[in-house]
Amino acid sequence: MIGVVATLKVQPAKAAEFEKVFLDLAAKVKANEPGCLVYQLTRSKTEEGVYKVLELYASMDALKHHGGTDYFKAAGAAMGPTMAGAPVIEYLDAVE
Amino acid sequence: MIGVVATLKVQPAKAAEFEKVFLDLAAKVKANEPGCLVYQLTRSKTEEGVYKVLELYASMDALKHHGGTDYFKAAGAAMGPTMAGAPVIEYLDAVE
């Protein structure tokens, strides 16, 4: 199992637009990716415009599959204009 | 729903001891806390001794209950000697 914490910096004025696109993506992930065990958008309580996506994947294959889906790529393109900086993606090994 | 990312710095020489205590705690959390939706220990791929616990709670009450359990307090005491620094606990608002 693999963990991911993705830190996204969003332009505060575009937060609503970002959240709408992301929640649509999250619904598609949940509907189509049994290997994606957790895919939860969260909002920082202390830093405006900062979001963290908490993710867990059953395997490296599940993670790779996620990144290769059309809807993931389309969401990435749609979210691009709402970003305030490059995302920081941290990959973690689950301890079981 | 509430997200938590807890960053724990563990003395590399005591990693095995830490993991044993934590996994025992995680089993108790899963068995006793229906309000704790995710409680996953992960290990950094880049920083030795650094762990991140990815957590999701159904409510603030569930989070408070978690912190007040005897087994959580006992695990905290048992993990203390394995730490290499103070934990950093980040609370996040889930976006739904």
PDB file of C-alpha atoms in Angstrom:
ATOM      1  CA  MET A   1       0.000   0.000   0.000  1.00  0.00           C
ATOM      2  CA  ILE A   2       1.214   3.493  -0.905  1.00  0.00           C
ATOM      3  CA  GLY A   3       0.351   6.795   0.683  1.00  0.00           C
ATOM      4  CA  VAL A   4       0.374  10.157  -1.033  1.00  0.00           C
ATOM      5  CA  VAL A   5       0.037  13.627   0.430  1.00  0.00           C
ATOM      6  CA  ALA A   6      -0.443  16.141  -2.368  1.00  0.00           C
ATOM      7  CA  THR A   7      -0.144  19.773  -1.296  1.00  0.00           C
ATOM      8  CA  LEU A   8      -1.889  22.153  -3.679  1.00  0.00           C
ATOM      9  CA  LYS A   9      -1.635  25.954  -3.526  1.00  0.00           C
ATOM     10  CA  VAL A  10      -4.774  27.517  -5.016  1.00  0.00           C
ATOM     11  CA  GLN A  11      -5.468  31.180  -5.767  1.00  0.00           C
ATOM     12  CA  PRO A  12      -7.958  32.134  -2.995  1.00  0.00           C
ATOM     13  CA  ALA A  13     -10.226  33.878  -5.505  1.00  0.00           C
ATOM     14  CA  LYS A  14     -10.485  30.625  -7.482  1.00  0.00           C
ATOM     15  CA  ALA A  15     -10.980  28.240  -4.557  1.00  0.00           C
ATOM     16  CA  ALA A  16     -14.643  27.531  -5.361  1.00  0.00           C
ATOM     17  CA  GLU A  17     -13.816  26.710  -8.976  1.00  0.00           C
ATOM     18  CA  PHE A  18     -10.940  24.470  -7.878  1.00  0.00           C
ATOM     19  CA  GLU A  19     -13.063  22.613  -5.340  1.00  0.00           C
ATOM     20  CA  LYS A  20     -15.785  21.963  -7.901  1.00  0.00           C
ATOM     21  CA  VAL A  21     -13.348  20.458 -10.403  1.00  0.00           C
ATOM     22  CA  PHE A  22     -11.587  18.428  -7.714  1.00  0.00           C
ATOM     23  CA  LEU A  23     -14.739  17.001  -6.189  1.00  0.00           C
ATOM     24  CA  ASP A  24     -15.869  15.928  -9.653  1.00  0.00           C
ATOM     25  CA  LEU A  25     -12.510  14.206 -10.113  1.00  0.00           C
ATOM     26  CA  ALA A  26     -12.765  12.549  -6.696  1.00  0.00           C
ATOM     27  CA  ALA A  27     -16.195  11.141  -7.603  1.00  0.00           C
ATOM     28  CA  LYS A  28     -14.761   9.624 -10.786  1.00  0.00           C
ATOM     29  CA  VAL A  29     -11.798   8.173  -8.884  1.00  0.00           C
ATOM     30  CA  LYS A  30     -14.108   6.546  -6.334  1.00  0.00           C
ATOM     31  CA  ALA A  31     -16.365   5.180  -9.082  1.00  0.00           C
ATOM     32  CA  ASN A  32     -13.601   3.816 -11.286  1.00  0.00           C
ATOM     33  CA  GLU A  33     -10.573   2.913  -9.172  1.00  0.00           C
ATOM     34  CA  PRO A  34     -11.021   0.099  -6.660  1.00  0.00           C
ATOM     35  CA  GLY A  35      -7.259   0.277  -6.067  1.00  0.00           C
ATOM     36  CA  CYS A  36      -7.579   3.821  -4.746  1.00  0.00           C
ATOM     37  CA  LEU A  37      -8.519   3.222  -1.119  1.00  0.00           C
ATOM     38  CA  VAL A  38      -8.591   6.859   0.053  1.00  0.00           C
ATOM     39  CA  TYR A  39      -8.801  10.047  -2.036  1.00  0.00           C
ATOM     40  CA  GLN A  40      -9.801  12.867   0.266  1.00  0.00           C
ATOM     41  CA  LEU A  41      -9.477  16.603  -0.408  1.00  0.00           C
ATOM     42  CA  THR A  42      -8.810  18.629   2.711  1.00  0.00           C
ATOM     43  CA  ARG A  43      -8.334  22.344   3.290  1.00  0.00           C
ATOM     44  CA  SER A  44      -5.658  23.817   5.549  1.00  0.00           C
ATOM     45  CA  LYS A  45      -7.005  25.517   8.647  1.00  0.00           C
ATOM     46  CA  THR A  46      -4.001  27.832   8.842  1.00  0.00           C
ATOM     47  CA  GLU A  47      -2.843  28.676   5.288  1.00  0.00           C
ATOM     48  CA  GLU A  48      -5.362  30.287   2.917  1.00  0.00           C
ATOM     49  CA  GLY A  49      -5.590  28.555  -0.431  1.00  0.00           C
ATOM     50  CA  VAL A  50      -3.602  25.522   0.701  1.00  0.00           C
ATOM     51  CA  TYR A  51      -5.191  22.100   0.224  1.00  0.00           C
ATOM     52  CA  LYS A  52      -3.872  18.627   1.011  1.00  0.00           C
ATOM     53  CA  VAL A  53      -5.133  15.532  -0.732  1.00  0.00           C
ATOM     54  CA  LEU A  54      -4.776  12.443   1.458  1.00  0.00           C
ATOM     55  CA  GLU A  55      -4.469   9.378  -0.745  1.00  0.00           C
ATOM     56  CA  LEU A  56      -3.920   5.637  -0.260  1.00  0.00           C
ATOM     57  CA  TYR A  57      -3.395   3.094  -3.046  1.00  0.00           C
ATOM     58  CA  ALA A  58      -3.493  -0.677  -2.780  1.00  0.00           C
ATOM     59  CA  SER A  59      -0.401  -0.985  -5.030  1.00  0.00           C
ATOM     60  CA  MET A  60       2.043   0.898  -7.265  1.00  0.00           C
ATOM     61  CA  ASP A  61      -0.018  -0.330 -10.235  1.00  0.00           C
ATOM     62  CA  ALA A  62      -3.130   1.308  -8.774  1.00  0.00           C
ATOM     63  CA  LEU A  63      -1.196   4.565  -8.348  1.00  0.00           C
ATOM     64  CA  LYS A  64       0.128   4.432 -11.909  1.00  0.00           C
ATOM     65  CA  HIS A  65      -3.321   3.600 -13.255  1.00  0.00           C
ATOM     66  CA  HIS A  66      -4.737   6.652 -11.426  1.00  0.00           C
ATOM     67  CA  GLY A  67      -2.251   9.018 -13.012  1.00  0.00           C
ATOM     68  CA  GLY A  68      -2.905   7.621 -16.468  1.00  0.00           C
ATOM     69  CA  THR A  69      -6.673   8.031 -16.593  1.00  0.00           C
ATOM     70  CA  ASP A  70      -8.221  10.491 -19.046  1.00  0.00           C
ATOM     71  CA  TYR A  71     -10.373  12.095 -16.369  1.00  0.00           C
ATOM     72  CA  PHE A  72      -7.317  12.692 -14.148  1.00  0.00           C
ATOM     73  CA  LYS A  73      -5.484  14.393 -16.999  1.00  0.00           C
ATOM     74  CA  ALA A  74      -8.562  16.453 -17.897  1.00  0.00           C
ATOM     75  CA  ALA A  75      -9.004  17.560 -14.277  1.00  0.00           C
ATOM     76  CA  GLY A  76      -5.336  18.535 -14.110  1.00  0.00           C
ATOM     77  CA  ALA A  77      -5.772  20.765 -17.133  1.00  0.00           C
ATOM     78  CA  ALA A  78      -8.960  22.304 -15.716  1.00  0.00           C
ATOM     79  CA  MET A  79      -7.341  22.975 -12.315  1.00  0.00           C
ATOM     80  CA  GLY A  80      -4.189  24.484 -13.815  1.00  0.00           C
ATOM     81  CA  PRO A  81      -5.553  28.058 -14.075  1.00  0.00           C
ATOM     82  CA  THR A  82      -6.659  27.980 -10.419  1.00  0.00           C
ATOM     83  CA  MET A  83      -3.220  27.133  -9.058  1.00  0.00           C
ATOM     84  CA  ALA A  84      -0.969  29.612  -7.234  1.00  0.00           C
ATOM     85  CA  GLY A  85       2.123  27.468  -7.504  1.00  0.00           C
ATOM     86  CA  ALA A  86       3.427  24.042  -8.380  1.00  0.00           C
ATOM     87  CA  PRO A  87       1.921  21.115  -6.420  1.00  0.00           C
ATOM     88  CA  VAL A  88       4.134  19.206  -3.973  1.00  0.00           C
ATOM     89  CA  ILE A  89       3.524  15.457  -4.138  1.00  0.00           C
ATOM     90  CA  GLU A  90       4.928  13.296  -1.358  1.00  0.00           C
ATOM     91  CA  TYR A  91       4.974   9.526  -1.789  1.00  0.00           C
ATOM     92  CA  LEU A  92       5.003   7.407   1.340  1.00  0.00           C
ATOM     93  CA  ASP A  93       5.311   3.707   2.097  1.00  0.00           C
ATOM     94  CA  ALA A  94       2.407   2.413   4.160  1.00  0.00           C
ATOM     95  CA  VAL A  95       3.507   0.413   7.216  1.00  0.00           C
ATOM     96  CA  GLU A  96       1.344  -2.667   7.728  1.00  0.00           C
TER      97      GLU A  96
ATOM     98  CA  MET B   1     -15.137  15.159   8.373  1.00  0.00           C
ATOM     99  CA  ILE B   2     -11.670  16.097   9.662  1.00  0.00           C
ATOM    100  CA  GLY B   3      -8.286  15.218   8.276  1.00  0.00           C
ATOM    101  CA  VAL B   4      -5.095  14.919  10.277  1.00  0.00           C
ATOM    102  CA  VAL B   5      -1.528  14.520   9.081  1.00  0.00           C
ATOM    103  CA  ALA B   6       0.717  13.693  12.019  1.00  0.00           C
ATOM    104  CA  THR B   7       4.438  13.885  11.266  1.00  0.00           C
ATOM    105  CA  LEU B   8       6.526  11.836  13.684  1.00  0.00           C
ATOM    106  CA  LYS B   9      10.339  11.902  13.868  1.00  0.00           C
ATOM    107  CA  VAL B  10      11.639   8.579  15.195  1.00  0.00           C
ATOM    108  CA  GLN B  11      15.176   7.620  16.172  1.00  0.00           C
ATOM    109  CA  PRO B  12      16.238   5.332  13.285  1.00  0.00           C
ATOM    110  CA  ALA B  13      17.680   2.777  15.737  1.00  0.00           C
ATOM    111  CA  LYS B  14      14.254   2.529  17.421  1.00  0.00           C
ATOM    112  CA  ALA B  15      12.106   2.385  14.274  1.00  0.00           C
ATOM    113  CA  ALA B  16      11.164  -1.271  14.706  1.00  0.00           C
ATOM    114  CA  GLU B  17      10.086  -0.713  18.306  1.00  0.00           C
ATOM    115  CA  PHE B  18       8.073   2.361  17.276  1.00  0.00           C
ATOM    116  CA  GLU B  19       6.351   0.559  14.417  1.00  0.00           C
ATOM    117  CA  LYS B  20       5.363  -2.347  16.688  1.00  0.00           C
ATOM    118  CA  VAL B  21       3.760  -0.027  19.243  1.00  0.00           C
ATOM    119  CA  PHE B  22       2.051   2.037  16.563  1.00  0.00           C
ATOM    120  CA  LEU B  23       0.609  -0.901  14.663  1.00  0.00           C
ATOM    121  CA  ASP B  24      -0.795  -2.257  17.927  1.00  0.00           C
ATOM    122  CA  LEU B  25      -2.408   1.147  18.521  1.00  0.00           C
ATOM    123  CA  ALA B  26      -3.779   1.242  14.972  1.00  0.00           C
ATOM    124  CA  ALA B  27      -5.403  -2.153  15.473  1.00  0.00           C
ATOM    125  CA  LYS B  28      -7.125  -0.902  18.626  1.00  0.00           C
ATOM    126  CA  VAL B  29      -8.270   2.261  16.868  1.00  0.00           C
ATOM    127  CA  LYS B  30      -9.781   0.256  14.020  1.00  0.00           C
ATOM    128  CA  ALA B  31     -11.470  -2.141  16.435  1.00  0.00           C
ATOM    129  CA  ASN B  32     -12.894   0.498  18.762  1.00  0.00           C
ATOM    130  CA  GLU B  33     -13.478   3.732  16.828  1.00  0.00           C
ATOM    131  CA  PRO B  34     -16.079   3.640  14.062  1.00  0.00           C
ATOM    132  CA  GLY B  35     -15.689   7.425  13.809  1.00  0.00           C
ATOM    133  CA  CYS B  36     -12.056   7.026  12.756  1.00  0.00           C
ATOM    134  CA  LEU B  37     -12.379   6.407   9.024  1.00  0.00           C
ATOM    135  CA  VAL B  38      -8.677   6.257   8.161  1.00  0.00           C
ATOM    136  CA  TYR B  39      -5.693   5.703  10.475  1.00  0.00           C
ATOM    137  CA  GLN B  40      -2.736   4.757   8.337  1.00  0.00           C
ATOM    138  CA  LEU B  41       0.941   4.832   9.330  1.00  0.00           C
ATOM    139  CA  THR B  42       3.259   5.642   6.470  1.00  0.00           C
ATOM    140  CA  ARG B  43       7.005   5.973   6.247  1.00  0.00           C
ATOM    141  CA  SER B  44       8.784   8.735   4.331  1.00  0.00           C
ATOM    142  CA  LYS B  45      10.693   7.571   1.280  1.00  0.00           C
ATOM    143  CA  THR B  46      13.157  10.442   1.532  1.00  0.00           C
ATOM    144  CA  GLU B  47      13.753  11.254   5.233  1.00  0.00           C
ATOM    145  CA  GLU B  48      15.031   8.479   7.499  1.00  0.00           C
ATOM    146  CA  GLY B  49      13.003   8.079  10.663  1.00  0.00           C
ATOM    147  CA  VAL B  50      10.169  10.292   9.457  1.00  0.00           C
ATOM    148  CA  TYR B  51       6.659   8.856   9.524  1.00  0.00           C
ATOM    149  CA  LYS B  52       3.328  10.419   8.570  1.00  0.00           C
ATOM    150  CA  VAL B  53       0.044   9.174   9.943  1.00  0.00           C
ATOM    151  CA  LEU B  54      -2.829   9.866   7.543  1.00  0.00           C
ATOM    152  CA  GLU B  55      -6.060  10.160   9.513  1.00  0.00           C
ATOM    153  CA  LEU B  56      -9.714  10.926   8.769  1.00  0.00           C
ATOM    154  CA  TYR B  57     -12.459  11.353  11.373  1.00  0.00           C
ATOM    155  CA  ALA B  58     -16.196  11.479  10.789  1.00  0.00           C
ATOM    156  CA  SER B  59     -16.567  14.386  13.264  1.00  0.00           C
ATOM    157  CA  MET B  60     -14.772  16.529  15.857  1.00  0.00           C
ATOM    158  CA  ASP B  61     -16.333  14.311  18.523  1.00  0.00           C
ATOM    159  CA  ALA B  62     -14.707  11.261  16.942  1.00  0.00           C
ATOM    160  CA  LEU B  63     -11.343  13.031  16.956  1.00  0.00           C
ATOM    161  CA  LYS B  64     -11.722  14.076  20.587  1.00  0.00           C
ATOM    162  CA  HIS B  65     -12.810  10.578  21.572  1.00  0.00           C
ATOM    163  CA  HIS B  66      -9.691   9.157  19.885  1.00  0.00           C
ATOM    164  CA  GLY B  67      -7.356  11.389  21.850  1.00  0.00           C
ATOM    165  CA  GLY B  68      -9.055  10.537  25.114  1.00  0.00           C
ATOM    166  CA  THR B  69      -8.835   6.744  24.954  1.00  0.00           C
ATOM    167  CA  ASP B  70      -6.661   4.875  27.453  1.00  0.00           C
ATOM    168  CA  TYR B  71      -4.918   2.872  24.746  1.00  0.00           C
ATOM    169  CA  PHE B  72      -4.003   6.074  22.855  1.00  0.00           C
ATOM    170  CA  LYS B  73      -2.487   7.572  25.977  1.00  0.00           C
ATOM    171  CA  ALA B  74      -0.643   4.332  26.777  1.00  0.00           C
ATOM    172  CA  ALA B  75       0.758   4.130  23.235  1.00  0.00           C
ATOM    173  CA  GLY B  76       1.886   7.740  23.442  1.00  0.00           C
ATOM    174  CA  ALA B  77       3.838   6.951  26.584  1.00  0.00           C
ATOM    175  CA  ALA B  78       5.350   3.816  25.045  1.00  0.00           C
ATOM    176  CA  MET B  79       6.365   5.671  21.857  1.00  0.00           C
ATOM    177  CA  GLY B  80       7.890   8.598  23.724  1.00  0.00           C
ATOM    178  CA  PRO B  81      11.357   7.035  24.183  1.00  0.00           C
ATOM    179  CA  THR B  82      11.551   6.233  20.446  1.00  0.00           C
ATOM    180  CA  MET B  83      10.961   9.807  19.321  1.00  0.00           C
ATOM    181  CA  ALA B  84      13.693  12.063  17.887  1.00  0.00           C
ATOM    182  CA  GLY B  85      11.667  15.232  18.248  1.00  0.00           C
ATOM    183  CA  ALA B  86       8.251  16.629  18.955  1.00  0.00           C
ATOM    184  CA  PRO B  87       5.421  15.446  16.649  1.00  0.00           C
ATOM    185  CA  VAL B  88       3.841  17.950  14.255  1.00  0.00           C
ATOM    186  CA  ILE B  89       0.065  17.529  14.064  1.00  0.00           C
ATOM    187  CA  GLU B  90      -1.771  19.262  11.239  1.00  0.00           C
ATOM    188  CA  TYR B  91      -5.580  19.467  11.372  1.00  0.00           C
ATOM    189  CA  LEU B  92      -7.426  19.860   8.090  1.00  0.00           C
ATOM    190  CA  ASP B  93     -11.025  20.419   7.062  1.00  0.00           C
ATOM    191  CA  ALA B  94     -12.261  17.770   4.661  1.00  0.00           C
ATOM    192  CA  VAL B  95     -13.938  19.216   1.548  1.00  0.00           C
ATOM    193  CA  GLU B  96     -17.055  17.262   0.620  1.00  0.00           C
TER     194      GLU B  96
END
